């Protein structure tokens, strides 16, 4: 999560990346962009806006040595060698090109940017931005010809959001440089994060909290909803969020004791956790600190609606995890041969 209120662009260059799978070539610029005031005032927030609400961060990864990570190496050059900006930016695009191993990978504009005055937590630092614009939008351009106005359609970059982007801060911890990344066109999750940047989530409370909530969400969908119904699923999710809100530290054993009443469900959760860790290639810690910002963000994403095939929806309050068990009753009507929900209340709001 960054603040851009004091940020500025010190260098900016545009290249085009092709796709070696279908033999489209790269095209390189030889000089950085010299902005006019209007373009600059629009470009700066356009590039940095996606990182304003990001909670999780990444670090560079490599199977042998972090120093051999290509983008890590190029970033070090850009931070340390001011005159190497144009040449290194071309190397970055060439490296991106080498990752286009299928026709699915899109060509596009690549923007390499040097930022100053990026605020991250309590620090202010400079940063490198790498952005890929994959989709262009149509817009109307009016023009004057022979004393009359006419119109034509042109393609350009939408100022609403970047397709792919990363921000490499000139600030590190014990794991290396702090990196933020976004991918709004996630047609190939491996291409941008794993193959081009080769980054992994930081080993911190944000990541541990995110992973565990993702585990709980998947378990609620794949196991609880399938075997016990939507009411059980939504009650579990509400209690999960409540547990994270009430505890500064999550202990997995205590979590299971508080959320599950039956030994069968505990075993189901433990079995699913092992499957989840294997599929995601991660190990979830048995105890970790809670990241409040992640909990708040994930809470907004969770939907607690029970959608029925009779065009009726029941919305449960995620902030009242016990209300469902106390005031909502599920049953089966033998005469109608249909399931039903019975809702208890004192008055309509």
mmCIF file of C-alpha atoms in Angstrom:
data_model
loop_
_atom_site.group_PDB
_atom_site.id
_atom_site.type_symbol
_atom_site.label_atom_id
_atom_site.label_comp_id
_atom_site.label_asym_id
_atom_site.label_seq_id
_atom_site.Cartn_x
_atom_site.Cartn_y
_atom_site.Cartn_z
ATOM 1 C CA UNK A 1 0.000 0.000 0.000
ATOM 2 C CA UNK A 2 1.626 3.254 -1.152
ATOM 3 C CA UNK A 3 0.870 6.953 -1.097
ATOM 4 C CA UNK A 4 1.482 8.949 -4.277
ATOM 5 C CA UNK A 5 0.788 12.438 -2.926
ATOM 6 C CA UNK A 6 4.495 13.437 -3.149
ATOM 7 C CA UNK A 7 5.429 11.125 -6.028
ATOM 8 C CA UNK A 8 6.901 12.267 -9.332
ATOM 9 C CA UNK A 9 8.184 10.745 -12.579
ATOM 10 C CA UNK A 10 11.882 11.352 -13.246
ATOM 11 C CA UNK A 11 12.295 9.097 -16.324
ATOM 12 C CA UNK A 12 9.784 7.488 -18.662
ATOM 13 C CA UNK A 13 10.226 5.505 -21.861
ATOM 14 C CA UNK A 14 7.892 3.500 -24.104
ATOM 15 C CA UNK A 15 8.803 0.366 -26.077
ATOM 16 C CA UNK A 16 6.647 -2.211 -27.841
ATOM 17 C CA UNK A 17 6.914 -5.909 -27.112
ATOM 18 C CA UNK A 18 6.077 -8.564 -29.679
ATOM 19 C CA UNK A 19 5.405 -12.266 -29.385
ATOM 20 C CA UNK A 20 8.062 -14.698 -30.543
ATOM 21 C CA UNK A 21 5.459 -17.461 -30.817
ATOM 22 C CA UNK A 22 3.738 -15.689 -33.737
ATOM 23 C CA UNK A 23 6.912 -13.892 -34.882
ATOM 24 C CA UNK A 24 5.898 -10.316 -34.097
ATOM 25 C CA UNK A 25 8.937 -8.192 -33.262
ATOM 26 C CA UNK A 26 9.870 -5.716 -30.548
ATOM 27 C CA UNK A 27 10.143 -2.004 -31.342
ATOM 28 C CA UNK A 28 12.373 0.217 -29.220
ATOM 29 C CA UNK A 29 12.530 3.919 -28.428
ATOM 30 C CA UNK A 30 15.909 5.624 -28.245
ATOM 31 C CA UNK A 31 14.899 8.521 -26.024
ATOM 32 C CA UNK A 32 12.744 8.985 -22.925
ATOM 33 C CA UNK A 33 9.400 10.773 -23.219
ATOM 34 C CA UNK A 34 9.380 14.543 -22.671
ATOM 35 C CA UNK A 35 5.914 15.128 -21.180
ATOM 36 C CA UNK A 36 3.738 18.149 -21.671
ATOM 37 C CA UNK A 37 1.954 19.237 -18.510
ATOM 38 C CA UNK A 38 -1.454 17.763 -19.385
ATOM 39 C CA UNK A 39 -0.041 14.327 -20.276
ATOM 40 C CA UNK A 40 2.093 14.220 -17.142
ATOM 41 C CA UNK A 41 -0.800 15.138 -14.842
ATOM 42 C CA UNK A 42 -2.871 12.303 -16.315
ATOM 43 C CA UNK A 43 -0.071 9.717 -16.515
ATOM 44 C CA UNK A 44 1.227 9.882 -12.931
ATOM 45 C CA UNK A 45 -2.008 8.859 -11.137
ATOM 46 C CA UNK A 46 -2.850 6.396 -13.932
ATOM 47 C CA UNK A 47 0.341 4.427 -13.245
ATOM 48 C CA UNK A 48 0.366 4.579 -9.437
ATOM 49 C CA UNK A 49 -3.349 4.283 -8.640
ATOM 50 C CA UNK A 50 -3.402 0.432 -8.818
ATOM 51 C CA UNK A 51 -0.870 0.168 -5.987
ATOM 52 C CA UNK A 52 -2.707 2.421 -3.541
ATOM 53 C CA UNK A 53 -4.809 -0.376 -2.020
ATOM 54 C CA UNK A 54 -2.436 -3.329 -2.331
ATOM 55 C CA UNK A 55 -1.678 -4.996 0.982
ATOM 56 C CA UNK A 56 0.451 -7.983 -0.009
ATOM 57 C CA UNK A 57 3.952 -7.500 -1.346
ATOM 58 C CA UNK A 58 6.396 -9.734 -3.216
ATOM 59 C CA UNK A 59 10.129 -10.453 -3.214
ATOM 60 C CA UNK A 60 12.380 -11.608 -6.047
ATOM 61 C CA UNK A 61 12.778 -15.352 -6.443
ATOM 62 C CA UNK A 62 15.313 -17.668 -8.110
ATOM 63 C CA UNK A 63 15.973 -21.382 -7.787
ATOM 64 C CA UNK A 64 19.719 -20.896 -7.295
ATOM 65 C CA UNK A 65 20.622 -17.304 -6.395
ATOM 66 C CA UNK A 66 18.487 -14.149 -6.172
ATOM 67 C CA UNK A 67 21.299 -12.203 -7.848
ATOM 68 C CA UNK A 68 20.617 -14.264 -11.003
ATOM 69 C CA UNK A 69 17.013 -13.068 -11.241
ATOM 70 C CA UNK A 70 16.968 -10.977 -14.442
ATOM 71 C CA UNK A 71 14.605 -8.206 -13.297
ATOM 72 C CA UNK A 72 16.418 -7.985 -9.959
ATOM 73 C CA UNK A 73 19.673 -7.467 -11.850
ATOM 74 C CA UNK A 74 18.171 -4.848 -14.180
ATOM 75 C CA UNK A 75 16.547 -3.023 -11.269
ATOM 76 C CA UNK A 76 19.902 -2.819 -9.470
ATOM 77 C CA UNK A 77 21.438 -1.276 -12.601
ATOM 78 C CA UNK A 78 18.646 1.266 -12.949
ATOM 79 C CA UNK A 79 18.943 2.325 -9.311
ATOM 80 C CA UNK A 80 22.734 2.619 -9.451
ATOM 81 C CA UNK A 81 23.546 3.713 -13.026
ATOM 82 C CA UNK A 82 21.595 6.794 -14.058
ATOM 83 C CA UNK A 83 22.964 6.865 -17.606
ATOM 84 C CA UNK A 84 21.977 3.220 -18.270
ATOM 85 C CA UNK A 85 18.215 3.877 -18.196
ATOM 86 C CA UNK A 86 17.457 3.596 -21.936
ATOM 87 C CA UNK A 87 19.675 0.581 -22.585
ATOM 88 C CA UNK A 88 18.505 -1.372 -19.527
ATOM 89 C CA UNK A 89 14.867 -0.626 -20.348
ATOM 90 C CA UNK A 90 15.399 -2.341 -23.709
ATOM 91 C CA UNK A 91 16.859 -5.396 -21.940
ATOM 92 C CA UNK A 92 13.746 -5.575 -19.761
ATOM 93 C CA UNK A 93 11.507 -5.638 -22.848
ATOM 94 C CA UNK A 94 13.685 -8.312 -24.468
ATOM 95 C CA UNK A 95 13.372 -10.425 -21.308
ATOM 96 C CA UNK A 96 9.584 -9.963 -21.407
ATOM 97 C CA UNK A 97 9.594 -11.000 -25.075
ATOM 98 C CA UNK A 98 11.443 -14.223 -24.219
ATOM 99 C CA UNK A 99 8.564 -15.235 -21.911
ATOM 100 C CA UNK A 100 5.966 -15.076 -24.725
ATOM 101 C CA UNK A 101 5.903 -18.810 -25.364
ATOM 102 C CA UNK A 102 2.319 -19.133 -26.624
ATOM 103 C CA UNK A 103 -0.088 -17.359 -28.950
ATOM 104 C CA UNK A 104 -2.161 -16.453 -25.894
ATOM 105 C CA UNK A 105 0.452 -13.897 -24.764
ATOM 106 C CA UNK A 106 -0.525 -10.453 -26.053
ATOM 107 C CA UNK A 107 1.700 -7.882 -27.675
ATOM 108 C CA UNK A 108 1.569 -4.325 -26.347
ATOM 109 C CA UNK A 109 3.239 -1.168 -25.123
ATOM 110 C CA UNK A 110 5.779 -1.473 -22.307
ATOM 111 C CA UNK A 111 6.355 1.552 -20.098
ATOM 112 C CA UNK A 112 9.522 1.700 -17.990
ATOM 113 C CA UNK A 113 9.368 4.442 -15.366
ATOM 114 C CA UNK A 114 11.563 5.872 -12.626
ATOM 115 C CA UNK A 115 9.573 7.347 -9.743
ATOM 116 C CA UNK A 116 10.682 9.604 -6.902
ATOM 117 C CA UNK A 117 8.923 10.299 -3.592
ATOM 118 C CA UNK A 118 6.998 7.021 -3.243
ATOM 119 C CA UNK A 119 5.702 6.647 0.322
ATOM 120 C CA UNK A 120 5.440 3.070 1.599
ATOM 121 C CA UNK A 121 4.561 2.701 5.247
ATOM 122 C CA UNK A 122 6.842 5.061 7.099
ATOM 123 C CA UNK A 123 9.502 5.314 4.387
ATOM 124 C CA UNK A 124 9.878 7.541 1.333
ATOM 125 C CA UNK A 125 11.879 6.073 -1.534
ATOM 126 C CA UNK A 126 12.360 5.953 -5.283
ATOM 127 C CA UNK A 127 11.023 3.070 -7.354
ATOM 128 C CA UNK A 128 11.025 1.444 -10.777
ATOM 129 C CA UNK A 129 7.747 0.830 -12.541
ATOM 130 C CA UNK A 130 7.271 -1.702 -15.335
ATOM 131 C CA UNK A 131 3.891 -1.620 -17.062
ATOM 132 C CA UNK A 132 2.452 -3.545 -19.978
ATOM 133 C CA UNK A 133 -0.525 -2.145 -21.886
ATOM 134 C CA UNK A 134 -2.199 -5.005 -23.738
ATOM 135 C CA UNK A 135 -5.609 -3.616 -24.676
ATOM 136 C CA UNK A 136 -6.372 -0.438 -26.582
ATOM 137 C CA UNK A 137 -9.792 1.237 -26.605
ATOM 138 C CA UNK A 138 -11.599 2.996 -29.435
ATOM 139 C CA UNK A 139 -12.215 6.734 -29.123
ATOM 140 C CA UNK A 140 -13.594 9.418 -31.465
ATOM 141 C CA UNK A 141 -11.306 12.158 -32.723
ATOM 142 C CA UNK A 142 -12.870 15.240 -34.297
ATOM 143 C CA UNK A 143 -10.936 17.370 -36.780
ATOM 144 C CA UNK A 144 -11.476 20.372 -39.024
ATOM 145 C CA UNK A 145 -11.245 19.970 -42.787
ATOM 146 C CA UNK A 146 -12.501 22.354 -45.513
ATOM 147 C CA UNK A 147 -14.264 24.530 -42.918
ATOM 148 C CA UNK A 148 -16.261 21.560 -41.585
ATOM 149 C CA UNK A 149 -15.708 19.215 -38.673
ATOM 150 C CA UNK A 150 -15.421 15.492 -39.291
ATOM 151 C CA UNK A 151 -14.853 12.507 -37.025
ATOM 152 C CA UNK A 152 -12.682 9.405 -37.141
ATOM 153 C CA UNK A 153 -12.095 6.469 -34.824
ATOM 154 C CA UNK A 154 -8.663 5.958 -33.284
ATOM 155 C CA UNK A 155 -7.272 3.447 -30.810
ATOM 156 C CA UNK A 156 -5.504 4.498 -27.630
ATOM 157 C CA UNK A 157 -4.654 3.598 -24.045
ATOM 158 C CA UNK A 158 -7.513 3.816 -21.562
ATOM 159 C CA UNK A 159 -6.654 6.022 -18.593
ATOM 160 C CA UNK A 160 -8.828 3.909 -16.245
ATOM 161 C CA UNK A 161 -6.448 1.041 -15.401
ATOM 162 C CA UNK A 162 -3.199 -0.610 -16.430
ATOM 163 C CA UNK A 163 -3.306 -4.186 -17.690
ATOM 164 C CA UNK A 164 -0.140 -5.370 -15.951
ATOM 165 C CA UNK A 165 2.255 -3.496 -13.732
ATOM 166 C CA UNK A 166 4.850 -3.803 -10.994
ATOM 167 C CA UNK A 167 6.542 -1.349 -8.677
ATOM 168 C CA UNK A 168 10.036 -2.252 -7.446
ATOM 169 C CA UNK A 169 10.910 -0.136 -4.431
ATOM 170 C CA UNK A 170 14.485 0.899 -3.738
ATOM 171 C CA UNK A 171 13.906 -0.418 -0.255
ATOM 172 C CA UNK A 172 14.589 -3.909 1.041
ATOM 173 C CA UNK A 173 14.211 -6.114 4.103
ATOM 174 C CA UNK A 174 15.793 -9.450 4.969
ATOM 175 C CA UNK A 175 14.116 -11.018 1.905
ATOM 176 C CA UNK A 176 15.184 -8.370 -0.608
ATOM 177 C CA UNK A 177 13.525 -5.526 -2.526
ATOM 178 C CA UNK A 178 9.871 -4.832 -1.776
ATOM 179 C CA UNK A 179 7.749 -5.381 -4.896
ATOM 180 C CA UNK A 180 4.103 -4.641 -5.618
ATOM 181 C CA UNK A 181 2.393 -6.191 -8.632
ATOM 182 C CA UNK A 182 -0.987 -6.064 -10.382
ATOM 183 C CA UNK A 183 -2.415 -8.096 -13.249
ATOM 184 C CA UNK A 184 -5.862 -7.063 -14.451
ATOM 185 C CA UNK A 185 -5.724 -9.355 -17.489
ATOM 186 C CA UNK A 186 -4.922 -12.606 -15.731
ATOM 187 C CA UNK A 187 -5.299 -14.843 -18.775
ATOM 188 C CA UNK A 188 -1.956 -16.450 -17.909
ATOM 189 C CA UNK A 189 -1.045 -16.090 -14.243
ATOM 190 C CA UNK A 190 2.363 -17.705 -14.787
ATOM 191 C CA UNK A 191 3.488 -15.303 -17.512
ATOM 192 C CA UNK A 192 3.779 -12.019 -15.601
ATOM 193 C CA UNK A 193 4.410 -13.057 -11.990
ATOM 194 C CA UNK A 194 6.368 -16.303 -12.261
ATOM 195 C CA UNK A 195 8.094 -16.202 -15.641
ATOM 196 C CA UNK A 196 8.798 -12.515 -16.291
ATOM 197 C CA UNK A 197 9.220 -11.071 -12.794
ATOM 198 C CA UNK A 198 9.929 -14.389 -11.018
ATOM 199 C CA UNK A 199 8.597 -13.163 -7.685
ATOM 200 C CA UNK A 200 7.011 -14.782 -4.639
ATOM 201 C CA UNK A 201 4.874 -13.455 -1.805
ATOM 202 C CA UNK A 202 6.772 -12.022 1.140
ATOM 203 C CA UNK A 203 7.029 -14.240 4.221
ATOM 204 C CA UNK A 204 5.031 -11.904 6.445
ATOM 205 C CA UNK A 205 1.749 -11.524 8.323
ATOM 206 C CA UNK A 206 -0.025 -10.209 5.216
ATOM 207 C CA UNK A 207 0.777 -13.345 3.256
ATOM 208 C CA UNK A 208 0.064 -15.764 6.122
ATOM 209 C CA UNK A 209 -3.316 -14.135 6.782
ATOM 210 C CA UNK A 210 -4.206 -14.099 3.072
ATOM 211 C CA UNK A 211 -3.271 -17.748 2.579
ATOM 212 C CA UNK A 212 -5.290 -18.930 5.569
ATOM 213 C CA UNK A 213 -8.400 -16.962 4.598
ATOM 214 C CA UNK A 214 -8.092 -18.323 1.043
ATOM 215 C CA UNK A 215 -7.881 -21.836 2.509
ATOM 216 C CA UNK A 216 -11.039 -21.218 4.534
ATOM 217 C CA UNK A 217 -12.916 -19.780 1.554
ATOM 218 C CA UNK A 218 -12.001 -22.737 -0.653
ATOM 219 C CA UNK A 219 -12.861 -25.238 2.092
ATOM 220 C CA UNK A 220 -16.228 -23.582 2.655
ATOM 221 C CA UNK A 221 -17.071 -23.893 -1.059
ATOM 222 C CA UNK A 222 -15.612 -27.296 -1.859
ATOM 223 C CA UNK A 223 -16.527 -29.148 1.343
ATOM 224 C CA UNK A 224 -19.038 -27.350 3.568
ATOM 225 C CA UNK A 225 -21.407 -26.076 0.880
ATOM 226 C CA UNK A 226 -21.309 -29.386 -0.989
ATOM 227 C CA UNK A 227 -21.851 -31.604 2.054
ATOM 228 C CA UNK A 228 -23.759 -29.397 4.506
ATOM 229 C CA UNK A 229 -25.370 -26.582 2.511
ATOM 230 C CA UNK A 230 -24.951 -22.835 2.009
ATOM 231 C CA UNK A 231 -26.044 -21.957 5.557
ATOM 232 C CA UNK A 232 -23.197 -23.987 7.047
ATOM 233 C CA UNK A 233 -20.773 -22.465 4.530
ATOM 234 C CA UNK A 234 -21.745 -18.878 5.303
ATOM 235 C CA UNK A 235 -21.794 -19.408 9.062
ATOM 236 C CA UNK A 236 -18.269 -20.817 8.882
ATOM 237 C CA UNK A 237 -17.008 -17.835 6.845
ATOM 238 C CA UNK A 238 -18.618 -15.360 9.248
ATOM 239 C CA UNK A 239 -17.047 -17.139 12.226
ATOM 240 C CA UNK A 240 -13.677 -17.217 10.439
ATOM 241 C CA UNK A 241 -13.677 -13.454 9.957
ATOM 242 C CA UNK A 242 -14.868 -12.992 13.543
ATOM 243 C CA UNK A 243 -11.993 -15.175 14.800
ATOM 244 C CA UNK A 244 -9.448 -13.100 12.876
ATOM 245 C CA UNK A 245 -10.952 -9.848 14.156
ATOM 246 C CA UNK A 246 -10.830 -10.971 17.777
ATOM 247 C CA UNK A 247 -7.322 -12.450 17.775
ATOM 248 C CA UNK A 248 -3.989 -10.778 17.129
ATOM 249 C CA UNK A 249 -2.374 -14.184 16.621
ATOM 250 C CA UNK A 250 -3.949 -17.177 14.874
ATOM 251 C CA UNK A 251 -3.220 -20.586 16.323
ATOM 252 C CA UNK A 252 -4.527 -23.253 13.952
ATOM 253 C CA UNK A 253 -5.368 -25.752 16.702
ATOM 254 C CA UNK A 254 -7.400 -23.172 18.622
ATOM 255 C CA UNK A 255 -9.081 -22.090 15.375
ATOM 256 C CA UNK A 256 -10.307 -25.637 14.745
ATOM 257 C CA UNK A 257 -11.513 -26.026 18.323
ATOM 258 C CA UNK A 258 -13.575 -22.842 18.189
ATOM 259 C CA UNK A 259 -15.053 -23.196 14.700
ATOM 260 C CA UNK A 260 -15.890 -26.901 14.510
ATOM 261 C CA UNK A 261 -18.166 -28.775 16.883
ATOM 262 C CA UNK A 262 -17.833 -32.179 15.215
ATOM 263 C CA UNK A 263 -14.652 -34.241 14.967
ATOM 264 C CA UNK A 264 -15.643 -35.211 11.435
ATOM 265 C CA UNK A 265 -15.445 -31.623 10.222
ATOM 266 C CA UNK A 266 -12.070 -31.130 11.886
ATOM 267 C CA UNK A 267 -10.723 -34.143 9.957
ATOM 268 C CA UNK A 268 -12.254 -32.805 6.740
ATOM 269 C CA UNK A 269 -10.590 -29.445 7.317
ATOM 270 C CA UNK A 270 -7.198 -31.040 8.045
ATOM 271 C CA UNK A 271 -7.418 -33.218 4.916
ATOM 272 C CA UNK A 272 -8.415 -30.262 2.763
ATOM 273 C CA UNK A 273 -5.589 -28.137 4.224
ATOM 274 C CA UNK A 274 -3.050 -30.754 3.080
ATOM 275 C CA UNK A 275 -4.572 -30.789 -0.432
ATOM 276 C CA UNK A 276 -4.610 -26.983 -0.570
ATOM 277 C CA UNK A 277 -0.951 -26.732 0.486
ATOM 278 C CA UNK A 278 0.036 -29.279 -2.155
ATOM 279 C CA UNK A 279 -1.882 -27.579 -4.955
ATOM 280 C CA UNK A 280 -0.605 -24.099 -4.031
ATOM 281 C CA UNK A 281 2.923 -25.347 -3.247
ATOM 282 C CA UNK A 282 2.881 -23.615 0.141
ATOM 283 C CA UNK A 283 3.103 -24.547 3.820
ATOM 284 C CA UNK A 284 0.612 -22.763 6.074
ATOM 285 C CA UNK A 285 2.064 -21.962 9.472
ATOM 286 C CA UNK A 286 0.443 -23.354 12.617
ATOM 287 C CA UNK A 287 0.689 -19.933 14.239
ATOM 288 C CA UNK A 288 1.044 -16.455 12.735
ATOM 289 C CA UNK A 289 0.277 -12.793 13.382
ATOM 290 C CA UNK A 290 -2.963 -11.405 11.949
ATOM 291 C CA UNK A 291 -2.783 -8.609 9.360
ATOM 292 C CA UNK A 292 -5.850 -6.456 10.018
ATOM 293 C CA UNK A 293 -5.763 -4.763 6.615
ATOM 294 C CA UNK A 294 -5.928 -8.140 4.855
ATOM 295 C CA UNK A 295 -8.869 -9.247 7.022
ATOM 296 C CA UNK A 296 -10.744 -6.016 6.263
ATOM 297 C CA UNK A 297 -10.093 -6.378 2.537
ATOM 298 C CA UNK A 298 -11.097 -10.044 2.404
ATOM 299 C CA UNK A 299 -14.219 -9.427 4.471
ATOM 300 C CA UNK A 300 -15.510 -7.074 1.757
ATOM 301 C CA UNK A 301 -15.077 -9.817 -0.848
ATOM 302 C CA UNK A 302 -17.024 -12.503 0.994
ATOM 303 C CA UNK A 303 -20.623 -12.942 -0.142
ATOM 304 C CA UNK A 304 -22.961 -14.496 2.397
ATOM 305 C CA UNK A 305 -26.072 -14.808 0.231
ATOM 306 C CA UNK A 306 -28.011 -18.063 0.056
ATOM 307 C CA UNK A 307 -29.414 -18.185 -3.484
ATOM 308 C CA UNK A 308 -32.364 -20.519 -3.968
ATOM 309 C CA UNK A 309 -33.790 -21.937 -7.201
ATOM 310 C CA UNK A 310 -37.176 -20.398 -6.336
ATOM 311 C CA UNK A 311 -35.849 -16.872 -7.059
ATOM 312 C CA UNK A 312 -35.470 -16.089 -3.342
ATOM 313 C CA UNK A 313 -32.237 -14.967 -1.708
ATOM 314 C CA UNK A 314 -31.378 -14.922 1.992
ATOM 315 C CA UNK A 315 -28.609 -12.522 2.973
ATOM 316 C CA UNK A 316 -26.723 -13.277 6.168
ATOM 317 C CA UNK A 317 -24.844 -10.645 8.181
ATOM 318 C CA UNK A 318 -21.132 -11.519 8.207
ATOM 319 C CA UNK A 319 -20.725 -9.458 11.390
ATOM 320 C CA UNK A 320 -23.238 -11.653 13.265
ATOM 321 C CA UNK A 321 -21.881 -15.194 12.873
ATOM 322 C CA UNK A 322 -24.208 -16.739 15.497
ATOM 323 C CA UNK A 323 -27.428 -15.286 14.054
ATOM 324 C CA UNK A 324 -27.708 -17.922 11.348
ATOM 325 C CA UNK A 325 -27.545 -20.834 13.785
ATOM 326 C CA UNK A 326 -29.996 -19.201 16.198
ATOM 327 C CA UNK A 327 -32.608 -17.685 13.882
ATOM 328 C CA UNK A 328 -32.400 -19.681 10.632
ATOM 329 C CA UNK A 329 -33.617 -23.245 10.433
ATOM 330 C CA UNK A 330 -33.218 -25.576 7.444
ATOM 331 C CA UNK A 331 -35.510 -28.542 6.855
ATOM 332 C CA UNK A 332 -37.311 -30.741 4.335
ATOM 333 C CA UNK A 333 -41.048 -30.778 3.574
ATOM 334 C CA UNK A 334 -42.205 -34.318 2.735
ATOM 335 C CA UNK A 335 -45.484 -33.140 1.258
ATOM 336 C CA UNK A 336 -43.927 -30.641 -1.185
ATOM 337 C CA UNK A 337 -40.769 -32.697 -1.475
ATOM 338 C CA UNK A 338 -38.713 -29.527 -1.188
ATOM 339 C CA UNK A 339 -36.118 -28.115 1.182
ATOM 340 C CA UNK A 340 -37.053 -25.018 3.181
ATOM 341 C CA UNK A 341 -35.600 -22.319 5.439
ATOM 342 C CA UNK A 342 -37.524 -21.024 8.455
ATOM 343 C CA UNK A 343 -36.521 -17.519 9.616
ATOM 344 C CA UNK A 344 -37.322 -16.238 13.109
ATOM 345 C CA UNK A 345 -37.646 -12.517 13.846
ATOM 346 C CA UNK A 346 -39.423 -10.014 16.089
ATOM 347 C CA UNK A 347 -40.068 -7.217 13.619
ATOM 348 C CA UNK A 348 -39.316 -6.262 10.060
ATOM 349 C CA UNK A 349 -36.640 -3.588 9.746
#
